[in-house]
Short mmCIF file of C-alpha atoms in Angstrom, two decimals:
data_model
loop_
_atom_site.label_atom_id
_atom_site.label_comp_id
_atom_site.label_asym_id
_atom_site.label_seq_id
_atom_site.Cartn_x
_atom_site.Cartn_y
_atom_site.Cartn_z
CA UNK A 1 -0.02 0.00 -0.03
CA UNK A 2 1.23 3.67 -0.54
CA UNK A 3 1.92 5.21 2.51
CA UNK A 4 1.06 8.88 3.08
CA UNK A 5 2.73 11.17 5.54
CA UNK A 6 2.02 14.71 6.53
CA UNK A 7 4.13 17.20 8.42
CA UNK A 8 3.73 18.88 10.86
CA UNK A 9 1.28 17.03 12.77
CA UNK A 10 0.32 20.03 14.58
CA UNK A 11 0.61 23.71 13.63
CA UNK A 12 0.11 26.60 15.52
CA UNK A 13 -0.62 29.96 13.90
CA UNK A 14 -2.28 33.08 14.11
CA UNK A 15 -5.15 34.61 12.08
CA UNK A 16 -3.31 36.17 8.90
CA UNK A 17 -0.60 33.82 8.78
CA UNK A 18 0.52 31.98 5.66
CA UNK A 19 0.36 28.34 6.50
CA UNK A 20 1.88 25.15 4.69
CA UNK A 21 1.06 21.79 5.16
CA UNK A 22 3.23 18.78 3.17
CA UNK A 23 2.35 15.49 2.50
CA UNK A 24 4.52 12.93 1.02
CA UNK A 25 3.67 9.59 -0.86
CA UNK A 26 6.06 6.56 -0.43
CA UNK A 27 5.76 6.27 -4.22
CA UNK A 28 4.81 8.53 -7.28
CA UNK A 29 1.07 9.16 -7.47
CA UNK A 30 1.34 11.33 -10.37
CA UNK A 31 -1.18 13.99 -9.35
CA UNK A 32 -3.59 11.73 -7.75
CA UNK A 33 -4.00 13.72 -4.50
CA UNK A 34 -6.88 15.43 -2.62
CA UNK A 35 -6.85 17.78 0.44
CA UNK A 36 -9.75 17.59 3.06
CA UNK A 37 -10.47 19.65 6.31
CA UNK A 38 -12.30 18.47 9.17
CA UNK A 39 -13.78 20.12 11.95
CA UNK A 40 -14.62 18.40 15.32
CA UNK A 41 -17.75 16.19 15.12
CA UNK A 42 -18.18 16.94 11.57
CA UNK A 43 -17.45 14.93 8.03
CA UNK A 44 -14.41 15.82 6.09
CA UNK A 45 -15.02 18.35 3.21
CA UNK A 46 -12.97 18.34 0.10
CA UNK A 47 -10.82 21.07 -0.62
CA UNK A 48 -8.37 20.27 -3.53
CA UNK A 49 -8.48 17.51 -6.04
CA UNK A 50 -5.86 16.39 -8.60
CA UNK A 51 -3.27 18.25 -6.38
CA UNK A 52 -3.94 21.71 -7.35
CA UNK A 53 -7.66 22.11 -8.52
CA UNK A 54 -9.73 23.90 -6.09
CA UNK A 55 -13.13 22.25 -5.30
CA UNK A 56 -16.24 24.46 -6.08
CA UNK A 57 -17.02 26.98 -3.17
CA UNK A 58 -13.90 26.69 -1.55
CA UNK A 59 -12.16 30.09 -0.72
CA UNK A 60 -9.26 31.16 -2.96
CA UNK A 61 -6.68 31.38 -0.11
CA UNK A 62 -6.58 27.70 -0.26
CA UNK A 63 -4.13 26.09 -2.82
CA UNK A 64 -2.22 22.95 -3.59
CA UNK A 65 0.92 22.12 -5.37
CA UNK A 66 3.03 19.18 -6.21
CA UNK A 67 3.46 15.93 -8.05
CA UNK A 68 5.17 12.78 -7.97
CA UNK A 69 5.63 12.05 -4.12
CA UNK A 70 5.73 15.55 -2.79
CA UNK A 71 2.86 17.91 -2.24
CA UNK A 72 1.64 21.14 -0.43
CA UNK A 73 -1.45 22.45 0.73
CA UNK A 74 -0.93 26.22 1.39
CA UNK A 75 -3.60 28.90 3.23
CA UNK A 76 -2.51 32.12 2.21
CA UNK A 77 -3.89 34.15 4.94
CA UNK A 78 -5.33 31.99 7.43
CA UNK A 79 -9.01 33.05 8.81
CA UNK A 80 -10.58 31.77 12.05
CA UNK A 81 -12.89 29.37 10.27
CA UNK A 82 -9.70 27.58 8.95
CA UNK A 83 -8.66 26.19 12.48
CA UNK A 84 -9.38 22.60 11.99
CA UNK A 85 -7.39 19.17 10.85
CA UNK A 86 -6.28 19.00 7.36
CA UNK A 87 -5.85 15.43 5.54
CA UNK A 88 -4.36 14.57 2.28
CA UNK A 89 -5.37 11.32 0.34
CA UNK A 90 -3.84 9.56 -2.53
CA UNK A 91 -6.02 8.45 -5.36
CA UNK A 92 -3.49 6.49 -7.52
CA UNK A 93 -4.14 3.30 -6.24
CA UNK A 94 -7.44 1.74 -5.21
CA UNK A 95 -6.42 1.18 -1.62
CA UNK A 96 -6.97 4.74 -0.97
CA UNK A 97 -4.87 5.91 1.83
CA UNK A 98 -4.85 8.91 3.85
CA UNK A 99 -2.16 11.16 5.60
CA UNK A 100 -2.24 10.94 9.47
CA UNK A 101 -3.46 14.71 9.45
CA UNK A 102 -2.52 18.15 10.43
CA UNK A 103 -4.14 19.89 13.16
CA UNK A 104 -4.03 23.76 12.79
CA UNK A 105 -4.47 25.39 16.04
CA UNK A 106 -4.59 28.96 17.12
CA UNK A 107 -1.28 30.50 18.40
CA UNK B 1 -28.44 19.08 -3.10
CA UNK B 2 -26.21 15.98 -3.08
CA UNK B 3 -26.87 14.34 0.30
CA UNK B 4 -25.84 11.12 1.86
CA UNK B 5 -27.27 10.04 5.33
CA UNK B 6 -25.93 7.09 7.37
CA UNK B 7 -27.78 4.68 9.76
CA UNK B 8 -27.31 1.74 11.53
CA UNK B 9 -24.71 2.50 14.05
CA UNK B 10 -24.85 1.19 17.55
CA UNK B 11 -23.56 -0.48 20.46
CA UNK B 12 -22.43 -4.22 19.82
CA UNK B 13 -20.48 -6.77 21.52
CA UNK B 14 -17.54 -8.03 20.32
CA UNK B 15 -18.28 -10.93 17.94
CA UNK B 16 -21.49 -9.28 17.09
CA UNK B 17 -22.69 -7.93 13.58
CA UNK B 18 -24.11 -4.79 12.50
CA UNK B 19 -25.57 -3.56 9.18
CA UNK B 20 -24.97 -0.03 8.25
CA UNK B 21 -26.89 1.98 5.72
CA UNK B 22 -26.47 4.82 3.50
CA UNK B 23 -29.25 6.80 1.73
CA UNK B 24 -28.04 8.96 -1.28
CA UNK B 25 -30.09 11.75 -2.96
CA UNK B 26 -29.56 14.78 -5.20
CA UNK B 27 -27.51 12.50 -7.71
CA UNK B 28 -27.82 9.72 -10.21
CA UNK B 29 -26.56 6.93 -7.46
CA UNK B 30 -26.12 4.34 -10.02
CA UNK B 31 -23.28 6.33 -11.61
CA UNK B 32 -21.07 6.62 -8.93
CA UNK B 33 -18.60 4.21 -7.20
CA UNK B 34 -19.28 4.57 -3.47
CA UNK B 35 -17.02 4.10 -0.40
CA UNK B 36 -16.83 3.72 3.30
CA UNK B 37 -14.50 5.30 5.60
CA UNK B 38 -13.87 5.14 9.42
CA UNK B 39 -12.38 7.17 11.92
CA UNK B 40 -11.63 6.04 15.29
CA UNK B 41 -12.08 7.87 18.37
CA UNK B 42 -9.42 10.96 18.16
CA UNK B 43 -7.61 9.19 15.39
CA UNK B 44 -7.29 9.57 11.61
CA UNK B 45 -9.33 8.61 8.71
CA UNK B 46 -9.04 5.13 7.50
CA UNK B 47 -10.55 3.67 4.03
CA UNK B 48 -12.61 0.58 4.72
CA UNK B 49 -14.28 -0.61 1.14
CA UNK B 50 -15.19 0.36 -2.28
CA UNK B 51 -17.93 -0.76 -4.55
CA UNK B 52 -18.16 0.28 -8.15
CA UNK B 53 -21.16 1.73 -9.86
CA UNK B 54 -22.55 -1.71 -11.15
CA UNK B 55 -21.18 -3.76 -8.06
CA UNK B 56 -18.67 -5.27 -10.75
CA UNK B 57 -15.56 -4.24 -8.53
CA UNK B 58 -15.32 -4.40 -4.81
CA UNK B 59 -12.25 -3.43 -2.61
CA UNK B 60 -11.61 -3.61 1.13
CA UNK B 61 -9.02 -2.78 3.74
CA UNK B 62 -7.07 -5.89 5.14
CA UNK B 63 -8.00 -4.63 8.23
CA UNK B 64 -11.86 -5.75 7.52
CA UNK B 65 -11.49 -8.25 4.64
CA UNK B 66 -13.38 -11.37 5.37
CA UNK B 67 -15.66 -9.87 8.00
CA UNK B 68 -17.09 -6.97 6.18
CA UNK B 69 -19.33 -6.77 3.00
CA UNK B 70 -20.17 -4.03 1.07
CA UNK B 71 -23.19 -3.85 -1.19
CA UNK B 72 -25.53 -1.56 -3.02
CA UNK B 73 -29.08 -1.34 -4.16
CA UNK B 74 -29.20 1.07 -6.95
CA UNK B 75 -33.03 0.98 -7.06
CA UNK B 76 -33.03 2.11 -3.76
CA UNK B 77 -30.44 4.60 -3.92
CA UNK B 78 -28.69 2.76 -1.12
CA UNK B 79 -25.32 1.56 -0.02
CA UNK B 80 -24.66 -1.02 2.80
CA UNK B 81 -22.08 -2.22 4.93
CA UNK B 82 -22.43 -5.59 6.56
CA UNK B 83 -20.05 -5.89 9.58
CA UNK B 84 -19.46 -9.44 11.01
CA UNK B 85 -17.00 -10.74 13.69
CA UNK B 86 -16.70 -7.17 15.14
CA UNK B 87 -13.71 -6.29 17.35
CA UNK B 88 -12.94 -3.35 19.87
CA UNK B 89 -10.66 -2.02 17.31
CA UNK B 90 -13.60 -1.50 14.96
CA UNK B 91 -14.85 1.19 17.24
CA UNK B 92 -15.27 4.29 15.03
CA UNK B 93 -17.45 6.69 13.16
CA UNK B 94 -18.59 5.34 9.77
CA UNK B 95 -18.77 7.59 6.66
CA UNK B 96 -19.96 6.84 3.38
CA UNK B 97 -18.70 9.11 0.69
CA UNK B 98 -19.19 9.26 -3.03
CA UNK B 99 -16.34 8.33 -5.53
CA UNK B 100 -16.07 11.22 -7.95
CA UNK B 101 -12.98 9.74 -9.67
CA UNK B 102 -10.75 12.51 -8.28
CA UNK B 103 -11.66 12.50 -4.66
CA UNK B 104 -14.40 11.45 -2.13
CA UNK B 105 -17.16 14.12 -2.38
CA UNK B 106 -19.37 14.65 -0.41
CA UNK B 107 -19.29 12.64 2.65
CA UNK B 108 -22.36 11.52 5.03
CA UNK B 109 -22.51 12.69 8.68
CA UNK B 110 -21.14 9.77 9.67
CA UNK B 111 -22.74 6.87 12.05
CA UNK B 112 -20.84 5.68 15.33
CA UNK B 113 -20.29 1.98 15.90
CA UNK B 114 -19.16 1.10 19.30
CA UNK B 115 -17.85 -2.55 20.00
CA UNK B 116 -17.97 -3.19 23.73
CA UNK B 117 -18.88 -5.61 26.40
#
């Protein structure tokens, strides 16, 4: 199975900060990567698909980049609504796997 | 509006069985593959099982293979997960999610399964 490793596990930031989360795949997944946001007690919400395509309705401060084995999710200016846990997911192999998550906390 | 609503969760003893359901609305259910994903308390997301639109292709995580069975009824716009031989480590919120071909979107609100004596 393809292993997905996110870093950092926890991130403390302030409103207005630029935030970057990294996701690494154990083998090349081309651009078959998605990013999700999850708030406590809620289902995950799709933010980015195919590594860099913004899901409809998602604010433009979210962006994704990368290909192969290394990917990033960037929030250009952190807003109060963005404090949540973020997960990457590989979509290259049918045994879909997720990163362990990155919790973005208020500094 | 595209909507997925899970049901069937609850408390079950180790070794017991439970059947989860996911009711779909707002889209052509028979055109999409579907998935079950679970999340143990305080933990991350774990993909459990996938089924193609016509049920021709079915996949399971190693952790549930041989114990769980995914199925669907396109006439009823419903997805199911039959869970047998349940273990404490199966305790989790179980989500159903539509497969768009690029990601899982949307997800249902989840149903909690607790395996405990």
